[in-house]
mmCIF file of C-alpha atoms in Angstrom:
data_model
loop_
_atom_site.group_PDB
_atom_site.id
_atom_site.type_symbol
_atom_site.label_atom_id
_atom_site.label_comp_id
_atom_site.label_asym_id
_atom_site.label_seq_id
_atom_site.Cartn_x
_atom_site.Cartn_y
_atom_site.Cartn_z
ATOM 1 C CA MET M 1 -155.679 -11.060 -64.184
ATOM 2 C CA CYS M 2 -153.026 -12.605 -62.231
ATOM 3 C CA ASP M 3 -152.486 -12.686 -58.609
ATOM 4 C CA SER M 4 -148.113 -11.826 -58.996
ATOM 5 C CA LEU M 5 -148.830 -8.878 -61.175
ATOM 6 C CA LYS M 6 -151.805 -7.562 -58.554
ATOM 7 C CA ARG M 7 -149.221 -8.315 -55.742
ATOM 8 C CA LEU M 8 -146.176 -6.032 -57.884
ATOM 9 C CA ILE M 9 -148.576 -3.326 -58.551
ATOM 10 C CA ARG M 10 -151.533 -2.087 -55.965
ATOM 11 C CA LEU M 11 -154.268 -0.625 -57.876
ATOM 12 C CA ASP M 12 -157.729 -0.015 -56.944
ATOM 13 C CA GLU M 13 -160.491 -2.177 -58.364
ATOM 14 C CA GLU M 14 -161.534 0.468 -60.879
ATOM 15 C CA THR M 15 -158.111 0.931 -61.916
ATOM 16 C CA TRP M 16 -157.451 -2.597 -62.312
ATOM 17 C CA LEU M 17 -160.264 -3.156 -64.728
ATOM 18 C CA LEU M 18 -159.295 -0.443 -66.994
ATOM 19 C CA PHE M 19 -155.767 -2.152 -66.851
ATOM 20 C CA SER M 20 -156.866 -5.656 -67.472
ATOM 21 C CA ARG M 21 -158.639 -4.529 -70.469
ATOM 22 C CA ALA M 22 -155.544 -3.429 -72.119
ATOM 23 C CA THR M 23 -153.715 -6.513 -71.265
ATOM 24 C CA THR M 24 -152.921 -9.355 -73.388
ATOM 25 C CA GLU M 25 -151.784 -12.475 -72.854
ATOM 26 C CA TYR M 26 -149.700 -14.846 -74.764
ATOM 27 C CA LYS M 27 -149.036 -18.646 -74.670
ATOM 28 C CA LEU M 28 -144.976 -18.910 -76.079
ATOM 29 C CA GLN M 29 -143.888 -22.719 -77.008
ATOM 30 C CA LYS M 30 -139.950 -23.288 -76.013
ATOM 31 C CA GLY M 31 -138.044 -21.168 -78.612
ATOM 32 C CA GLU M 32 -140.998 -19.069 -79.651
ATOM 33 C CA THR M 33 -140.049 -15.386 -79.969
ATOM 34 C CA ILE M 34 -142.301 -11.995 -78.573
ATOM 35 C CA LEU M 35 -139.618 -9.647 -80.562
ATOM 36 C CA GLN M 36 -137.234 -10.627 -83.105
ATOM 37 C CA PRO M 37 -134.738 -7.712 -85.068
ATOM 38 C CA GLY M 38 -136.405 -5.715 -87.423
ATOM 39 C CA GLN M 39 -139.640 -5.567 -85.224
ATOM 40 C CA VAL M 40 -140.482 -2.494 -83.182
ATOM 41 C CA CYS M 41 -141.312 -3.249 -79.859
ATOM 42 C CA ARG M 42 -144.348 -1.134 -78.932
ATOM 43 C CA HIS M 43 -144.937 -3.881 -75.379
ATOM 44 C CA ILE M 44 -144.002 -4.047 -72.208
ATOM 45 C CA PHE M 45 -144.366 -7.431 -71.270
ATOM 46 C CA PHE M 46 -144.933 -9.118 -67.906
ATOM 47 C CA LEU M 47 -144.005 -12.758 -66.944
ATOM 48 C CA GLN M 48 -146.048 -14.899 -66.018
ATOM 49 C CA THR M 49 -144.839 -18.101 -65.942
ATOM 50 C CA GLY M 50 -141.877 -19.337 -67.825
ATOM 51 C CA LEU M 51 -138.448 -18.206 -68.604
ATOM 52 C CA LEU M 52 -137.348 -15.489 -71.494
ATOM 53 C CA ARG M 53 -133.796 -15.190 -72.327
ATOM 54 C CA SER M 54 -132.761 -11.092 -74.131
ATOM 55 C CA PHE M 55 -129.885 -11.340 -76.996
ATOM 56 C CA TYR M 56 -128.921 -9.619 -79.530
ATOM 57 C CA ILE M 57 -127.012 -11.414 -82.472
ATOM 58 C CA LYS M 58 -123.316 -9.790 -83.575
ATOM 59 C CA GLU M 59 -120.972 -11.669 -86.088
ATOM 60 C CA GLY M 60 -123.125 -14.310 -86.106
ATOM 61 C CA ASP M 61 -123.314 -14.810 -82.330
ATOM 62 C CA GLU M 62 -125.805 -14.886 -79.958
ATOM 63 C CA ARG M 63 -124.968 -12.416 -76.984
ATOM 64 C CA THR M 64 -127.220 -12.934 -73.835
ATOM 65 C CA VAL M 65 -128.055 -9.612 -72.036
ATOM 66 C CA ALA M 66 -130.572 -11.153 -69.748
ATOM 67 C CA PHE M 67 -132.542 -13.527 -68.305
ATOM 68 C CA THR M 68 -136.358 -12.823 -67.076
ATOM 69 C CA PRO M 69 -137.694 -15.095 -64.691
ATOM 70 C CA GLU M 70 -141.545 -15.075 -63.264
ATOM 71 C CA ASP M 71 -143.138 -12.270 -61.945
ATOM 72 C CA ALA M 72 -141.003 -9.671 -64.003
ATOM 73 C CA PHE M 73 -141.502 -6.904 -66.792
ATOM 74 C CA ILE M 74 -139.558 -7.189 -69.985
ATOM 75 C CA THR M 75 -139.276 -4.966 -72.749
ATOM 76 C CA ASP M 76 -136.902 -3.267 -75.795
ATOM 77 C CA LEU M 77 -136.512 0.150 -73.895
ATOM 78 C CA LYS M 78 -135.218 1.867 -76.685
ATOM 79 C CA SER M 79 -136.942 0.775 -79.428
ATOM 80 C CA LEU M 80 -140.064 0.832 -76.976
ATOM 81 C CA ARG M 81 -139.224 4.442 -76.779
ATOM 82 C CA THR M 82 -137.478 5.518 -80.189
ATOM 83 C CA GLU M 83 -140.363 3.137 -82.189
ATOM 84 C CA ARG M 84 -137.069 1.811 -84.555
ATOM 85 C CA PRO M 85 -136.669 -1.877 -85.412
ATOM 86 C CA SER M 86 -134.939 -3.286 -82.826
ATOM 87 C CA ASP M 87 -131.883 -4.908 -82.622
ATOM 88 C CA LEU M 88 -132.769 -7.389 -79.914
ATOM 89 C CA THR M 89 -134.537 -10.814 -79.691
ATOM 90 C CA ILE M 90 -136.529 -12.107 -76.838
ATOM 91 C CA GLN M 91 -136.648 -15.532 -76.514
ATOM 92 C CA ALA M 92 -138.876 -18.250 -74.324
ATOM 93 C CA LEU M 93 -136.628 -20.458 -73.181
ATOM 94 C CA GLU M 94 -139.394 -22.477 -71.380
ATOM 95 C CA PRO M 95 -143.083 -22.702 -72.306
ATOM 96 C CA SER M 96 -144.139 -19.203 -71.011
ATOM 97 C CA THR M 97 -147.108 -17.447 -70.369
ATOM 98 C CA VAL M 98 -147.077 -13.595 -71.465
ATOM 99 C CA ILE M 99 -148.809 -10.766 -70.619
ATOM 100 C CA GLY M 100 -148.597 -7.694 -73.222
ATOM 101 C CA ILE M 101 -149.207 -3.879 -72.315
ATOM 102 C CA PRO M 102 -149.110 -2.094 -75.715
ATOM 103 C CA LYS M 103 -147.511 1.430 -74.840
ATOM 104 C CA ARG M 104 -149.847 3.023 -76.475
ATOM 105 C CA GLU M 105 -152.597 2.076 -74.470
ATOM 106 C CA LEU M 106 -150.514 2.517 -71.443
ATOM 107 C CA ILE M 107 -149.848 6.120 -72.294
ATOM 108 C CA GLN M 108 -153.610 6.637 -72.382
ATOM 109 C CA LEU M 109 -153.960 5.104 -69.130
ATOM 110 C CA TYR M 110 -151.704 7.089 -67.368
ATOM 111 C CA GLY M 111 -153.695 10.053 -68.680
ATOM 112 C CA ALA M 112 -156.694 8.251 -66.598
ATOM 113 C CA SER M 113 -155.215 7.159 -63.719
ATOM 114 C CA HIS M 114 -152.600 8.206 -61.630
ATOM 115 C CA GLN M 115 -151.913 5.134 -60.148
ATOM 116 C CA LEU M 116 -151.078 3.963 -63.059
ATOM 117 C CA GLU M 117 -148.996 6.827 -64.106
ATOM 118 C CA ALA M 118 -146.514 6.559 -60.840
ATOM 119 C CA PHE M 119 -146.092 2.475 -61.257
ATOM 120 C CA GLY M 120 -145.286 3.512 -65.183
ATOM 121 C CA ARG M 121 -142.382 5.911 -63.729
ATOM 122 C CA THR M 122 -141.337 3.162 -60.925
ATOM 123 C CA LEU M 123 -141.133 0.204 -64.140
ATOM 124 C CA LEU M 124 -139.042 2.533 -66.051
ATOM 125 C CA GLU M 125 -136.640 2.971 -63.216
ATOM 126 C CA MET M 126 -136.417 -0.777 -62.468
ATOM 127 C CA LEU M 127 -136.040 -1.957 -66.240
ATOM 128 C CA LEU M 128 -133.548 1.074 -66.294
ATOM 129 C CA GLU M 129 -131.206 -0.341 -63.228
ATOM 130 C CA GLU M 130 -131.135 -3.699 -64.358
ATOM 131 C CA GLN M 131 -129.663 -2.518 -67.158
ATOM 132 C CA GLU M 132 -127.563 -0.443 -65.737
ATOM 133 C CA GLU M 133 -125.933 -3.311 -62.903
ATOM 134 C CA TYR M 134 -125.791 -5.687 -65.730
ATOM 135 C CA ALA M 135 -123.045 -3.343 -67.957
ATOM 136 C CA SER M 136 -121.527 -2.775 -64.582
ATOM 137 C CA TRP M 137 -120.714 -5.982 -64.316
ATOM 138 C CA PHE M 138 -118.489 -5.625 -67.655
ATOM 139 C CA LYS M 139 -116.468 -2.855 -65.344
ATOM 140 C CA LEU M 140 -115.952 -4.076 -62.313
ATOM 141 C CA TYR M 141 -115.563 -7.824 -62.096
ATOM 142 C CA SER M 142 -114.027 -10.754 -63.107
ATOM 143 C CA ALA M 143 -115.815 -13.548 -64.998
ATOM 144 C CA LYS M 144 -115.394 -15.811 -61.850
ATOM 145 C CA GLU M 145 -117.358 -12.772 -59.937
ATOM 146 C CA ARG M 146 -119.777 -12.295 -62.498
ATOM 147 C CA TYR M 147 -120.780 -16.039 -62.037
ATOM 148 C CA ASP M 148 -120.359 -16.240 -58.673
ATOM 149 C CA LEU M 149 -122.530 -12.780 -58.218
ATOM 150 C CA PHE M 150 -125.154 -14.236 -60.928
ATOM 151 C CA VAL M 151 -125.066 -17.661 -58.259
ATOM 152 C CA GLN M 152 -125.921 -15.761 -55.609
ATOM 153 C CA ARG M 153 -128.768 -13.664 -57.292
ATOM 154 C CA GLN M 154 -130.252 -16.190 -59.378
ATOM 155 C CA PRO M 155 -129.393 -19.367 -57.925
ATOM 156 C CA SER M 156 -133.119 -20.956 -59.132
ATOM 157 C CA LEU M 157 -131.691 -19.900 -62.819
ATOM 158 C CA ILE M 158 -128.601 -21.718 -62.377
ATOM 159 C CA ARG M 159 -130.319 -25.731 -63.022
ATOM 160 C CA ARG M 160 -132.631 -23.892 -65.526
ATOM 161 C CA LEU M 161 -130.147 -22.612 -68.333
ATOM 162 C CA SER M 162 -127.796 -24.189 -70.334
ATOM 163 C CA LEU M 163 -124.227 -23.731 -70.133
ATOM 164 C CA SER M 164 -124.133 -21.942 -73.489
ATOM 165 C CA HIS M 165 -126.491 -19.428 -72.808
ATOM 166 C CA LEU M 166 -125.145 -18.406 -68.658
ATOM 167 C CA ALA M 167 -121.418 -18.108 -70.502
ATOM 168 C CA SER M 168 -122.970 -15.917 -73.731
ATOM 169 C CA PHE M 169 -124.712 -14.376 -70.487
ATOM 170 C CA LEU M 170 -120.724 -13.867 -68.462
ATOM 171 C CA GLY M 171 -119.504 -12.445 -71.822
ATOM 172 C CA ILE M 172 -116.928 -15.652 -71.733
ATOM 173 C CA ARG M 173 -116.704 -18.954 -73.692
ATOM 174 C CA ARG M 174 -118.500 -22.588 -72.416
ATOM 175 C CA GLU M 175 -115.059 -23.905 -71.405
ATOM 176 C CA THR M 176 -114.473 -21.108 -69.192
ATOM 177 C CA LEU M 177 -117.394 -21.418 -67.475
ATOM 178 C CA SER M 178 -117.034 -24.925 -67.328
ATOM 179 C CA ARG M 179 -113.562 -24.379 -65.646
ATOM 180 C CA ILE M 180 -114.763 -21.448 -63.252
ATOM 181 C CA ARG M 181 -117.408 -24.316 -61.846
ATOM 182 C CA ARG M 182 -115.193 -27.013 -61.200
ATOM 183 C CA LEU M 183 -113.677 -24.026 -58.737
ATOM 184 C CA LYS M 184 -116.690 -24.252 -56.584
#
């Protein structure tokens, strides 16, 4: 099991062994997806290396809703919970290594380990908080303020993202993003 995951989750050795048996490692090439619209999301993923993007397609346009850098979790909570087909695409923007944890096996592990049950609760809260924060950006901040917040919170990602993907995430056109960046 990767060291970065062990730093995030505190488990005793026996519980680590149970947990690691339930996981699968996936190697993704740039552009490859781990979830596509129409698929039911059955995993929570941990990104070990690389960079992922989550987006919806509406009226032919991609609407980016998240970037997931190394050492972070990602899933489609709605599809995972309801077992209905997802509308979300999760795509590798760089060659990436992802650890998948199947929901069914994780739920079984909750019964075997209070440590894993606590981890699951904490993970769910963290994922919901991230979604809530992103949604609030559009209620509270202008396009320039959203850009400034992104730069402040994710400075290392700026160089790794295309202008088109970043503009989509910020909910603006690429030309608007270029103007905002020139103001700096």
